[in-house]
């Protein structure tokens, strides 16, 4: 196989002994074909995935152009008149935009500050547990909420926190005193409740990936550190945290792309007339005006705007990660 | 090379499949199918009927056509309807709110037949009530056959036994109502020694402003316009009147004093009855059908002692003047899609079928069931029979939960033939409806703007619709002051309401008198 290599490249003995085609092989049409043939079953297995993305992810994007039209379903895509950027103008100059943007961003910020680090902290704590059985059972117990639907979580919240029959609300009232608070109906309590729900539901699940990363840390490093006199904190700070840093960075970049997604179901279920000023975000707004009000073009414009911001966020944070010397996502 | 051509072929097949899927999904195929089968989409309140069921067979036999019905649970209906309107495969007959922005957009684009003037030649389709026929119009056009409901059905349902316990007379005025609510809250009407009751039950109202909510009803009692009213020769929205604020101050007093369920802003409209039946709340302001409904629930709880419900009509204002809240007289219309029914001849054929469907015989099938199977006539009233028979139970379910939604001449709670109840208590509440309606119709405040839909409201509905109901609930719960409520009304005007008001005035002035 080594004879296939280009002359000006140094031979790569370990690779050639594995009997695989080296990556640096020149991509002449003949070679590509040979590669394709050799891995035909892999390509075949790739096909369903590609099809899935084509049919369900790329083809629907064609529909995005109705954001620039006054789309009326009966007239169809071709029959509806083009209106240019009218819907975007309406969105940016409309009375809702500032509030939607603020609500979405504040929720995103709170998520970054409170929800994102929570699994890391919990994973580190779990990692310090020495009794295996305790560690395992705690881990299993805290990821159970992940499997509950938002409908159940929302119902539980209403049961616990509403004014009339809120068990927990009543308890808080008894302990703290003062006026009974209808937590689920107050706009100032909306965000804390959303964050608490997220923490309760997602933290345990999120620890899985960090625990996996932690399991890969070489125990010799800890032994060496102990020999050098490092305490628990030193070990955590200089070995454990750096070890899971790549995982954290990748998770951070992935999260940043979803910052504008505020979790439609959760927020929709927790929205009431009283808290709408803090609860309405782009996702719920798109649903409300698109599905319940039937303004398809306008809601597509809103959704498109949201999507574009999401792309910028993910590209930007990837760039930032690379600048900071991390590996980034791609 | 053999493999290459094979993968090429695979790729080609994959692309072909994708395209085929897309085309079938989005294609507007113009099949000129015969109208032997009529496709319908309507609401469902329970389990969907079997298309081969006895009732559907009977209906199909009567009209001589097959029905292909999509039953959509009521809670999801509007969403599903909007998605259907967007999907480009609209059924021939659709039950729809003809005033909703998405329907108006579709109708403007020509997706539905304009039936203006076309219904008069069909005895069973022509409007039976002039006021309702006017209410159902969209800027002078009629887009569907209205599904009739009593024109006035607002009422106050209350716990009869509680009222006797606190020793107060039947309410006449809003002040009487307040005294009763106060007594229901403070005088321990259920006699359990605890102060755990309240006067009035209100849910989180799912509709907009002027959607016959208990709030709208009370505002009308105070003299606020029903939706839109005259002031200085111009129409203004009801929430821009002093009466609106008076009524809301009055209601806020109720909330502040704990006379209303504390979770009124979040209580789901689906579980509105529960606090009443559980003996937590003593009054409900809603449609009078609820009176009979609640009595039936008490009967299910205790068949021996259920005479607990009574009702009265609309209340007088403190100065003795009375304003009653009428309803629109209908709930949604049956609209005819142009997708498959393209020519005037085909339309005529469908209208003839509908005329047969809504004839006395058809109407009785849709709203009462099959005579001799699940009901029999007794002095012109329908008496339920054979209710223990499993098959008859199916028929009864199909009528009550499903087919009654297709009726346009008779209505939910009444039927082509009025029901005869097995007990006097429910019968009395049922009979009372007619009396209350006739009495309150004399003082009904109709909404002059119902027949029009302002273009700006269609366009900006998403921004405008929630402002007032949200602000009202916030004011009542104490989250905002009256000043802030007034500021929200101003916000409504500034967000496009000024234009809406202008357009409503213009459009109403153009309506046929």
PDB file of N, CA, C and O in Angstrom, chain B residues 382-424:
ATOM      1  N   UNK B 382     -89.151  14.469  23.035  1.00  0.00           N
ATOM      2  CA  UNK B 382     -88.365  13.246  22.885  1.00  0.00           C
ATOM      3  C   UNK B 382     -88.075  12.629  24.246  1.00  0.00           C
ATOM      4  O   UNK B 382     -87.522  13.275  25.123  1.00  0.00           O
ATOM      5  N   UNK B 383     -88.492  11.361  24.395  1.00  0.00           N
ATOM      6  CA  UNK B 383     -88.205  10.632  25.622  1.00  0.00           C
ATOM      7  C   UNK B 383     -87.165   9.574  25.288  1.00  0.00           C
ATOM      8  O   UNK B 383     -87.328   8.813  24.339  1.00  0.00           O
ATOM      9  N   UNK B 384     -86.083   9.549  26.029  1.00  0.00           N
ATOM     10  CA  UNK B 384     -85.038   8.562  25.756  1.00  0.00           C
ATOM     11  C   UNK B 384     -85.520   7.170  26.145  1.00  0.00           C
ATOM     12  O   UNK B 384     -86.150   6.995  27.187  1.00  0.00           O
ATOM     13  N   UNK B 385     -85.230   6.195  25.278  1.00  0.00           N
ATOM     14  CA  UNK B 385     -85.625   4.821  25.573  1.00  0.00           C
ATOM     15  C   UNK B 385     -84.457   3.866  25.339  1.00  0.00           C
ATOM     16  O   UNK B 385     -83.455   4.242  24.728  1.00  0.00           O
ATOM     17  N   UNK B 386     -84.608   2.655  25.815  1.00  0.00           N
ATOM     18  CA  UNK B 386     -83.641   1.553  25.614  1.00  0.00           C
ATOM     19  C   UNK B 386     -82.213   1.948  25.957  1.00  0.00           C
ATOM     20  O   UNK B 386     -81.269   1.488  25.328  1.00  0.00           O
ATOM     21  N   UNK B 387     -82.041   2.817  26.936  1.00  0.00           N
ATOM     22  CA  UNK B 387     -80.698   3.328  27.177  1.00  0.00           C
ATOM     23  C   UNK B 387     -79.734   2.292  27.758  1.00  0.00           C
ATOM     24  O   UNK B 387     -78.543   2.541  27.869  1.00  0.00           O
ATOM     25  N   UNK B 388     -80.268   1.129  28.154  1.00  0.00           N
ATOM     26  CA  UNK B 388     -79.369   0.101  28.695  1.00  0.00           C
ATOM     27  C   UNK B 388     -78.810  -0.797  27.602  1.00  0.00           C
ATOM     28  O   UNK B 388     -77.821  -1.487  27.798  1.00  0.00           O
ATOM     29  N   UNK B 389     -79.452  -0.764  26.445  1.00  0.00           N
ATOM     30  CA  UNK B 389     -79.004  -1.559  25.304  1.00  0.00           C
ATOM     31  C   UNK B 389     -77.679  -0.998  24.774  1.00  0.00           C
ATOM     32  O   UNK B 389     -77.582   0.193  24.489  1.00  0.00           O
ATOM     33  N   UNK B 390     -76.681  -1.847  24.652  1.00  0.00           N
ATOM     34  CA  UNK B 390     -75.346  -1.376  24.243  1.00  0.00           C
ATOM     35  C   UNK B 390     -75.377  -0.699  22.882  1.00  0.00           C
ATOM     36  O   UNK B 390     -74.742   0.336  22.676  1.00  0.00           O
ATOM     37  N   UNK B 391     -76.152  -1.261  21.957  1.00  0.00           N
ATOM     38  CA  UNK B 391     -76.202  -0.677  20.615  1.00  0.00           C
ATOM     39  C   UNK B 391     -76.873   0.696  20.626  1.00  0.00           C
ATOM     40  O   UNK B 391     -76.466   1.605  19.912  1.00  0.00           O
ATOM     41  N   UNK B 392     -77.903   0.795  21.436  1.00  0.00           N
ATOM     42  CA  UNK B 392     -78.602   2.079  21.535  1.00  0.00           C
ATOM     43  C   UNK B 392     -77.693   3.121  22.184  1.00  0.00           C
ATOM     44  O   UNK B 392     -77.693   4.288  21.808  1.00  0.00           O
ATOM     45  N   UNK B 393     -76.903   2.658  23.134  1.00  0.00           N
ATOM     46  CA  UNK B 393     -75.939   3.560  23.770  1.00  0.00           C
ATOM     47  C   UNK B 393     -75.016   4.167  22.727  1.00  0.00           C
ATOM     48  O   UNK B 393     -74.669   5.345  22.802  1.00  0.00           O
ATOM     49  N   UNK B 394     -74.616   3.337  21.773  1.00  0.00           N
ATOM     50  CA  UNK B 394     -73.743   3.827  20.699  1.00  0.00           C
ATOM     51  C   UNK B 394     -74.464   4.912  19.913  1.00  0.00           C
ATOM     52  O   UNK B 394     -73.906   5.973  19.625  1.00  0.00           O
ATOM     53  N   UNK B 395     -75.712   4.666  19.564  1.00  0.00           N
ATOM     54  CA  UNK B 395     -76.482   5.682  18.823  1.00  0.00           C
ATOM     55  C   UNK B 395     -76.561   6.972  19.627  1.00  0.00           C
ATOM     56  O   UNK B 395     -76.305   8.069  19.124  1.00  0.00           O
ATOM     57  N   UNK B 396     -76.873   6.823  20.914  1.00  0.00           N
ATOM     58  CA  UNK B 396     -77.017   7.998  21.764  1.00  0.00           C
ATOM     59  C   UNK B 396     -75.708   8.791  21.804  1.00  0.00           C
ATOM     60  O   UNK B 396     -75.699  10.015  21.700  1.00  0.00           O
ATOM     61  N   UNK B 397     -74.587   8.067  21.931  1.00  0.00           N
ATOM     62  CA  UNK B 397     -73.276   8.725  21.921  1.00  0.00           C
ATOM     63  C   UNK B 397     -73.056   9.448  20.594  1.00  0.00           C
ATOM     64  O   UNK B 397     -72.618  10.599  20.567  1.00  0.00           O
ATOM     65  N   UNK B 398     -73.358   8.766  19.498  1.00  0.00           N
ATOM     66  CA  UNK B 398     -73.120   9.358  18.184  1.00  0.00           C
ATOM     67  C   UNK B 398     -73.926  10.646  17.989  1.00  0.00           C
ATOM     68  O   UNK B 398     -73.461  11.586  17.353  1.00  0.00           O
ATOM     69  N   UNK B 399     -75.137  10.666  18.563  1.00  0.00           N
ATOM     70  CA  UNK B 399     -75.941  11.885  18.451  1.00  0.00           C
ATOM     71  C   UNK B 399     -75.332  12.976  19.323  1.00  0.00           C
ATOM     72  O   UNK B 399     -74.932  14.034  18.838  1.00  0.00           O
ATOM     73  N   UNK B 400     -75.234  12.693  20.621  1.00  0.00           N
ATOM     74  CA  UNK B 400     -74.885  13.741  21.587  1.00  0.00           C
ATOM     75  C   UNK B 400     -73.476  14.282  21.414  1.00  0.00           C
ATOM     76  O   UNK B 400     -73.240  15.468  21.614  1.00  0.00           O
ATOM     77  N   UNK B 401     -72.551  13.394  21.096  1.00  0.00           N
ATOM     78  CA  UNK B 401     -71.163  13.818  21.091  1.00  0.00           C
ATOM     79  C   UNK B 401     -70.680  14.201  19.694  1.00  0.00           C
ATOM     80  O   UNK B 401     -69.611  14.767  19.550  1.00  0.00           O
ATOM     81  N   UNK B 402     -71.418  13.825  18.675  1.00  0.00           N
ATOM     82  CA  UNK B 402     -70.875  14.013  17.331  1.00  0.00           C
ATOM     83  C   UNK B 402     -71.865  14.633  16.346  1.00  0.00           C
ATOM     84  O   UNK B 402     -71.743  15.797  15.982  1.00  0.00           O
ATOM     85  N   UNK B 403     -72.890  13.873  15.937  1.00  0.00           N
ATOM     86  CA  UNK B 403     -73.718  14.321  14.814  1.00  0.00           C
ATOM     87  C   UNK B 403     -74.489  15.596  15.092  1.00  0.00           C
ATOM     88  O   UNK B 403     -74.823  16.340  14.176  1.00  0.00           O
ATOM     89  N   UNK B 404     -74.761  15.863  16.362  1.00  0.00           N
ATOM     90  CA  UNK B 404     -75.490  17.079  16.695  1.00  0.00           C
ATOM     91  C   UNK B 404     -74.706  18.304  16.207  1.00  0.00           C
ATOM     92  O   UNK B 404     -75.270  19.361  15.926  1.00  0.00           O
ATOM     93  N   UNK B 405     -73.397  18.142  16.042  1.00  0.00           N
ATOM     94  CA  UNK B 405     -72.551  19.238  15.576  1.00  0.00           C
ATOM     95  C   UNK B 405     -72.812  19.581  14.096  1.00  0.00           C
ATOM     96  O   UNK B 405     -72.336  20.587  13.612  1.00  0.00           O
ATOM     97  N   UNK B 406     -73.500  18.708  13.405  1.00  0.00           N
ATOM     98  CA  UNK B 406     -73.807  18.986  11.997  1.00  0.00           C
ATOM     99  C   UNK B 406     -75.165  19.655  11.828  1.00  0.00           C
ATOM    100  O   UNK B 406     -75.536  20.069  10.746  1.00  0.00           O
ATOM    101  N   UNK B 407     -75.901  19.736  12.916  1.00  0.00           N
ATOM    102  CA  UNK B 407     -77.241  20.317  12.827  1.00  0.00           C
ATOM    103  C   UNK B 407     -77.181  21.827  12.715  1.00  0.00           C
ATOM    104  O   UNK B 407     -76.422  22.475  13.427  1.00  0.00           O
ATOM    105  N   UNK B 408     -77.962  22.396  11.805  1.00  0.00           N
ATOM    106  CA  UNK B 408     -77.999  23.855  11.703  1.00  0.00           C
ATOM    107  C   UNK B 408     -79.371  24.415  12.078  1.00  0.00           C
ATOM    108  O   UNK B 408     -79.509  25.605  12.296  1.00  0.00           O
ATOM    109  N   UNK B 409     -80.353  23.537  12.122  1.00  0.00           N
ATOM    110  CA  UNK B 409     -81.708  24.033  12.416  1.00  0.00           C
ATOM    111  C   UNK B 409     -82.074  23.857  13.878  1.00  0.00           C
ATOM    112  O   UNK B 409     -82.782  24.679  14.445  1.00  0.00           O
ATOM    113  N   UNK B 410     -81.688  22.759  14.455  1.00  0.00           N
ATOM    114  CA  UNK B 410     -81.921  22.541  15.874  1.00  0.00           C
ATOM    115  C   UNK B 410     -80.568  22.664  16.547  1.00  0.00           C
ATOM    116  O   UNK B 410     -79.552  22.723  15.879  1.00  0.00           O
ATOM    117  N   UNK B 411     -80.575  22.724  17.870  1.00  0.00           N
ATOM    118  CA  UNK B 411     -79.278  23.021  18.465  1.00  0.00           C
ATOM    119  C   UNK B 411     -78.953  22.134  19.644  1.00  0.00           C
ATOM    120  O   UNK B 411     -79.792  21.425  20.172  1.00  0.00           O
ATOM    121  N   UNK B 412     -77.711  22.239  20.043  1.00  0.00           N
ATOM    122  CA  UNK B 412     -77.247  21.531  21.228  1.00  0.00           C
ATOM    123  C   UNK B 412     -78.119  21.923  22.421  1.00  0.00           C
ATOM    124  O   UNK B 412     -78.366  23.089  22.648  1.00  0.00           O
ATOM    125  N   UNK B 413     -78.574  20.941  23.159  1.00  0.00           N
ATOM    126  CA  UNK B 413     -79.395  21.225  24.333  1.00  0.00           C
ATOM    127  C   UNK B 413     -80.872  21.345  24.023  1.00  0.00           C
ATOM    128  O   UNK B 413     -81.701  21.372  24.920  1.00  0.00           O
ATOM    129  N   UNK B 414     -81.229  21.412  22.745  1.00  0.00           N
ATOM    130  CA  UNK B 414     -82.660  21.488  22.423  1.00  0.00           C
ATOM    131  C   UNK B 414     -83.090  20.327  21.534  1.00  0.00           C
ATOM    132  O   UNK B 414     -83.970  19.564  21.874  1.00  0.00           O
ATOM    133  N   UNK B 415     -82.438  20.186  20.430  1.00  0.00           N
ATOM    134  CA  UNK B 415     -82.833  19.108  19.526  1.00  0.00           C
ATOM    135  C   UNK B 415     -84.027  19.492  18.684  1.00  0.00           C
ATOM    136  O   UNK B 415     -84.739  20.452  18.975  1.00  0.00           O
ATOM    137  N   UNK B 416     -84.237  18.758  17.606  1.00  0.00           N
ATOM    138  CA  UNK B 416     -85.411  18.986  16.775  1.00  0.00           C
ATOM    139  C   UNK B 416     -86.673  18.849  17.631  1.00  0.00           C
ATOM    140  O   UNK B 416     -87.575  19.655  17.559  1.00  0.00           O
ATOM    141  N   UNK B 417     -86.674  17.804  18.445  1.00  0.00           N
ATOM    142  CA  UNK B 417     -87.751  17.652  19.430  1.00  0.00           C
ATOM    143  C   UNK B 417     -87.167  17.931  20.794  1.00  0.00           C
ATOM    144  O   UNK B 417     -86.142  17.370  21.159  1.00  0.00           O
ATOM    145  N   UNK B 418     -87.787  18.805  21.554  1.00  0.00           N
ATOM    146  CA  UNK B 418     -87.260  19.091  22.891  1.00  0.00           C
ATOM    147  C   UNK B 418     -87.257  17.834  23.762  1.00  0.00           C
ATOM    148  O   UNK B 418     -88.112  16.958  23.602  1.00  0.00           O
ATOM    149  N   UNK B 419     -86.319  17.762  24.669  1.00  0.00           N
ATOM    150  CA  UNK B 419     -86.218  16.580  25.520  1.00  0.00           C
ATOM    151  C   UNK B 419     -87.292  16.556  26.586  1.00  0.00           C
ATOM    152  O   UNK B 419     -87.710  17.596  27.089  1.00  0.00           O
ATOM    153  N   UNK B 420     -87.693  15.364  26.900  1.00  0.00           N
ATOM    154  CA  UNK B 420     -88.541  15.209  28.069  1.00  0.00           C
ATOM    155  C   UNK B 420     -87.703  14.515  29.126  1.00  0.00           C
ATOM    156  O   UNK B 420     -87.204  13.412  28.911  1.00  0.00           O
ATOM    157  N   UNK B 421     -87.514  15.193  30.232  1.00  0.00           N
ATOM    158  CA  UNK B 421     -86.644  14.639  31.277  1.00  0.00           C
ATOM    159  C   UNK B 421     -87.410  13.668  32.148  1.00  0.00           C
ATOM    160  O   UNK B 421     -88.639  13.735  32.272  1.00  0.00           O
ATOM    161  N   UNK B 422     -86.654  12.786  32.780  1.00  0.00           N
ATOM    162  CA  UNK B 422     -87.292  11.776  33.615  1.00  0.00           C
ATOM    163  C   UNK B 422     -87.680  12.348  34.969  1.00  0.00           C
ATOM    164  O   UNK B 422     -88.368  11.707  35.744  1.00  0.00           O
ATOM    165  N   UNK B 423     -87.211  13.569  35.263  1.00  0.00           N
ATOM    166  CA  UNK B 423     -87.585  14.152  36.561  1.00  0.00           C
ATOM    167  C   UNK B 423     -88.021  15.597  36.377  1.00  0.00           C
ATOM    168  O   UNK B 423     -87.604  16.276  35.440  1.00  0.00           O
ATOM    169  N   UNK B 424     -88.817  16.051  37.307  1.00  0.00           N
ATOM    170  CA  UNK B 424     -89.379  17.402  37.197  1.00  0.00           C
ATOM    171  C   UNK B 424     -88.335  18.480  37.373  1.00  0.00           C
ATOM    172  O   UNK B 424     -88.470  19.576  36.825  1.00  0.00           O
TER     173      UNK B 424
END
